[in-house]
CSV table of N, CA and C in Angstrom, one decimal:
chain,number,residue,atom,x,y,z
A,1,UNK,N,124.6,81.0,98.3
A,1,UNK,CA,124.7,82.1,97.3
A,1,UNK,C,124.8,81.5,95.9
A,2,UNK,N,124.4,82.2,95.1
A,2,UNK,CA,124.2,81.6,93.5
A,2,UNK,C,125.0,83.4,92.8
A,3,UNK,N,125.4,82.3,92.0
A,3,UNK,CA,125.9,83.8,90.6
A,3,UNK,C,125.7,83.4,89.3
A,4,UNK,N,126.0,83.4,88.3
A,4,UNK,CA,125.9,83.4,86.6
A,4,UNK,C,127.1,84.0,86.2
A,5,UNK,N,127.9,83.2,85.6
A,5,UNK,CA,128.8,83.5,84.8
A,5,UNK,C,128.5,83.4,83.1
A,6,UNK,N,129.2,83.8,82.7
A,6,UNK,CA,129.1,84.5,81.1
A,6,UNK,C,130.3,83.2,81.0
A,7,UNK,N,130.1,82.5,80.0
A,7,UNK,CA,131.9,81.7,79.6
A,7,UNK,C,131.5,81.5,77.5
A,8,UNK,N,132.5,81.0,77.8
A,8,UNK,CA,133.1,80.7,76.0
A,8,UNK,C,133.6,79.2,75.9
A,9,UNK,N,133.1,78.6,75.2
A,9,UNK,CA,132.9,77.5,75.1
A,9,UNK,C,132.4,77.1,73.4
A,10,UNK,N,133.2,75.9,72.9
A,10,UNK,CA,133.1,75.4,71.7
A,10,UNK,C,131.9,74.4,71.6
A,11,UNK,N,131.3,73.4,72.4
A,11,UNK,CA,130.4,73.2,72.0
A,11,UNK,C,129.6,72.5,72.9
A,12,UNK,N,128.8,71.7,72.9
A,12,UNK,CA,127.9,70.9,73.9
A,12,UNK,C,128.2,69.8,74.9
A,13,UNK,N,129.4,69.3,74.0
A,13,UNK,CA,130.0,68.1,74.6
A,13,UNK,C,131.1,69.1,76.0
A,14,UNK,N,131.8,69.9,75.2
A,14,UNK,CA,132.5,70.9,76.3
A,14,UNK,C,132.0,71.3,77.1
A,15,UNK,N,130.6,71.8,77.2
A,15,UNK,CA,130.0,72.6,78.0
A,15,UNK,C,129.5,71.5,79.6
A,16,UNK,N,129.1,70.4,78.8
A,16,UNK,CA,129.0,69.3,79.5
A,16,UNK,C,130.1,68.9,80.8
A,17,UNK,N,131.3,68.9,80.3
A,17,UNK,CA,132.7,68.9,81.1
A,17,UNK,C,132.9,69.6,81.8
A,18,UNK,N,132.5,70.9,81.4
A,18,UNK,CA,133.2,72.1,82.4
A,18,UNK,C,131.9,71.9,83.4
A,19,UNK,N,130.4,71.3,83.1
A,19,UNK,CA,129.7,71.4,84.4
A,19,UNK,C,130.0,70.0,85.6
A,20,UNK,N,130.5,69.5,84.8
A,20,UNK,CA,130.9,67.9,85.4
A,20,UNK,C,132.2,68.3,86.7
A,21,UNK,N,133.2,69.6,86.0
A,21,UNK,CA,134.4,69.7,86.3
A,21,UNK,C,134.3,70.5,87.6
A,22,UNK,N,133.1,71.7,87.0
A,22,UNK,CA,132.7,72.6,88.5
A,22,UNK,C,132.4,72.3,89.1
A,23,UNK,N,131.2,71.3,89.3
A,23,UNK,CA,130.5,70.4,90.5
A,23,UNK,C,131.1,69.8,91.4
A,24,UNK,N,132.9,68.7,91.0
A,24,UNK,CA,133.4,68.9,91.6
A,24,UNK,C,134.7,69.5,92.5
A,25,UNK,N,134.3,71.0,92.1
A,25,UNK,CA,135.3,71.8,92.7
A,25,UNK,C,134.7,72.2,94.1
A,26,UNK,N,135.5,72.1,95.2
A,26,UNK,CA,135.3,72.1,96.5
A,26,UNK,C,134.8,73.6,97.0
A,27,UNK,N,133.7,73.9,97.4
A,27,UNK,CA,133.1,74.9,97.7
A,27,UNK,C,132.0,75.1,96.5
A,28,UNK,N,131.8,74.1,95.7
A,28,UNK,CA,130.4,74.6,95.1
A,28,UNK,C,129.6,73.7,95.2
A,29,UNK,N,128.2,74.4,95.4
A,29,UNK,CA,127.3,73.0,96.0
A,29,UNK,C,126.4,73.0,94.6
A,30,UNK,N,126.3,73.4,93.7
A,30,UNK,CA,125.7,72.9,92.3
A,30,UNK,C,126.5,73.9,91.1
A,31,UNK,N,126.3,73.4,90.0
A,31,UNK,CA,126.6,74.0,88.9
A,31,UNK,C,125.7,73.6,87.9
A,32,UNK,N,125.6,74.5,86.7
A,32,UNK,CA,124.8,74.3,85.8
A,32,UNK,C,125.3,75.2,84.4
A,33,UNK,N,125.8,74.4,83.6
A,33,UNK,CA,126.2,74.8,82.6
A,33,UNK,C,125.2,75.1,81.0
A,34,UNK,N,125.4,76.2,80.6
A,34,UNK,CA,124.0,75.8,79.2
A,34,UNK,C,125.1,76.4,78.1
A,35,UNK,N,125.5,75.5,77.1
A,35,UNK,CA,125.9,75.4,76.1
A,35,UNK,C,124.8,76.8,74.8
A,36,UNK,N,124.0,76.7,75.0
A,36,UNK,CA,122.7,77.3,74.5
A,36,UNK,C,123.0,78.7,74.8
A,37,UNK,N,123.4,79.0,76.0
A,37,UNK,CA,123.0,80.8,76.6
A,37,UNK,C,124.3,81.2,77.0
A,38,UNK,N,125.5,80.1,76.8
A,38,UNK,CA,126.7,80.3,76.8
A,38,UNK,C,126.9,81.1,78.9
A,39,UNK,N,126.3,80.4,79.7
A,39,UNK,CA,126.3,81.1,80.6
A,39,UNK,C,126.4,79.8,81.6
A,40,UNK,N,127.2,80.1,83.1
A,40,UNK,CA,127.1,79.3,83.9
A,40,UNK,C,126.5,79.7,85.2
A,41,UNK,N,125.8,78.8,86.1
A,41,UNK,CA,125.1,78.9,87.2
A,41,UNK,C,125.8,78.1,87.8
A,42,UNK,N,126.4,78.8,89.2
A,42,UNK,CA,127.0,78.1,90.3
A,42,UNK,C,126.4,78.7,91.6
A,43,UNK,N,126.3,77.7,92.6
A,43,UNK,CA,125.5,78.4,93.5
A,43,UNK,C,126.9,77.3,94.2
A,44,UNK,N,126.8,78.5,95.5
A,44,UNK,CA,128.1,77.8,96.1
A,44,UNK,C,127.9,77.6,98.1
A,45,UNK,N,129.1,76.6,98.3
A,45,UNK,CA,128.5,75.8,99.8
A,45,UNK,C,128.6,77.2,100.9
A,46,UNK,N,127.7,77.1,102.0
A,46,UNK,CA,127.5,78.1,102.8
A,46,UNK,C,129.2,78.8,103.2
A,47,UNK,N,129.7,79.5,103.1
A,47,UNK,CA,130.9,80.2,104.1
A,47,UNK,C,131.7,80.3,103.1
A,48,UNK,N,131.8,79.8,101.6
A,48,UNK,CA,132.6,79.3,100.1
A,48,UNK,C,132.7,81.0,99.8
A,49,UNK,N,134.4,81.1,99.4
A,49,UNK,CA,134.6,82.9,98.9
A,49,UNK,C,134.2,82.2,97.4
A,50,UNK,N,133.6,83.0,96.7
A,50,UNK,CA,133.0,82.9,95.3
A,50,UNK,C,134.5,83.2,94.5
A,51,UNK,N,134.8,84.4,94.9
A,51,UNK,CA,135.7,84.7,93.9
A,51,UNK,C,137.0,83.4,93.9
A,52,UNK,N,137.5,83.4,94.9
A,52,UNK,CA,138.9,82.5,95.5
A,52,UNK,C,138.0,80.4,94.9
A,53,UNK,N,137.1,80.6,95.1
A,53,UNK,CA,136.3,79.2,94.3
A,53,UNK,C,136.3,78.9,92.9
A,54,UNK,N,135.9,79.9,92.2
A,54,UNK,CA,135.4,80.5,90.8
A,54,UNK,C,137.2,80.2,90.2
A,55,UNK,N,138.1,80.5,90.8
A,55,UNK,CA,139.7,81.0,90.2
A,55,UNK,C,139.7,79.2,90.2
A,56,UNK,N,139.2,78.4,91.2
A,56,UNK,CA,139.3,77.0,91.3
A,56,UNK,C,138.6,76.3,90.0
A,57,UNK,N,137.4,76.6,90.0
A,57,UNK,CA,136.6,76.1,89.1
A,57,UNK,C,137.2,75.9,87.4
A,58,UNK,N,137.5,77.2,87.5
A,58,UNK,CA,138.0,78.0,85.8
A,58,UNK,C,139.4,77.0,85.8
A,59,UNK,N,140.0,77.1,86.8
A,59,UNK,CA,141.5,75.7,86.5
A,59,UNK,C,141.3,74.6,85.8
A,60,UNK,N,139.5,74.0,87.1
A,60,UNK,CA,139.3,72.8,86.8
A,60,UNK,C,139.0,72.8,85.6
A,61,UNK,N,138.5,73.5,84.8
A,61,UNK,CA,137.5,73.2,83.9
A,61,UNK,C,139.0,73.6,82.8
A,62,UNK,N,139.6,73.9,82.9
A,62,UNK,CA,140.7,74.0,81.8
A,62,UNK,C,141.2,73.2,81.6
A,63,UNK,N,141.4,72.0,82.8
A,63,UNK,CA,142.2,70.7,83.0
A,63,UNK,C,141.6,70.1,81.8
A,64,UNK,N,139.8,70.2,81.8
A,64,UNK,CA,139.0,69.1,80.6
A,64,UNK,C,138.8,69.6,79.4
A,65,UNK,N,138.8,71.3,79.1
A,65,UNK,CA,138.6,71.9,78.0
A,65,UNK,C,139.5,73.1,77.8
A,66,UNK,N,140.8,73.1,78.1
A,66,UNK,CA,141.7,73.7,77.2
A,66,UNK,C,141.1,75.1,77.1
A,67,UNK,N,140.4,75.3,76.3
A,67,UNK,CA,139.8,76.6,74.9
A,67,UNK,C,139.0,77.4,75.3
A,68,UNK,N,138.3,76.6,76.7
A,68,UNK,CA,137.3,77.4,77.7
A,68,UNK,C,137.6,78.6,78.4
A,69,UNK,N,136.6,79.2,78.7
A,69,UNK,CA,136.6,80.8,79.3
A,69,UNK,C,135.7,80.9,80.2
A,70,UNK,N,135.6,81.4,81.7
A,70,UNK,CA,134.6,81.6,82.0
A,70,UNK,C,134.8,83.1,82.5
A,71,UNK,N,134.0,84.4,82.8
A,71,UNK,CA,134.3,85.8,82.8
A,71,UNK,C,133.6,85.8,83.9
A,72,UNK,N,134.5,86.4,85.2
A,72,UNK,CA,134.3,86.7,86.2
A,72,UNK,C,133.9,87.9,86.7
């Protein structure tokens, strides 16, 4: 399954992290971050609850960028 999130993010180098950060959070089998469209693409591992993942992902990614948002 794939979704698109909407997030908030300061700049390229950040956006960079949070896709470094999601990729590896456990139950997602790719991410893809665009600093540009301010949007994320996660497509996630077969049986993975999106939402209960997504609450993982957004931690991780706070761990490396603080200031980040992603809208679920």
């Amino acid at each position: 399954m794939k979704k698109t999130y909407k997030i908030d993010v300061d700049c390229a180098a950040c956006a960079d992290k949070m896709q470094d950060a999601a990729c590896r959070t456990p139950g997602v089998k790719d991410a893809v971050v665009s600093f540009m469209t301010l949007k994320m693409k996660v497509e996630f591992e077969d049986g993975a609850d999106p939402d209960a993942v997504m609450q993982q992902v957004l931690a991780n990614c706070k761990k490396v960028e603080r200031d980040c948002e992603i809208f679920f």
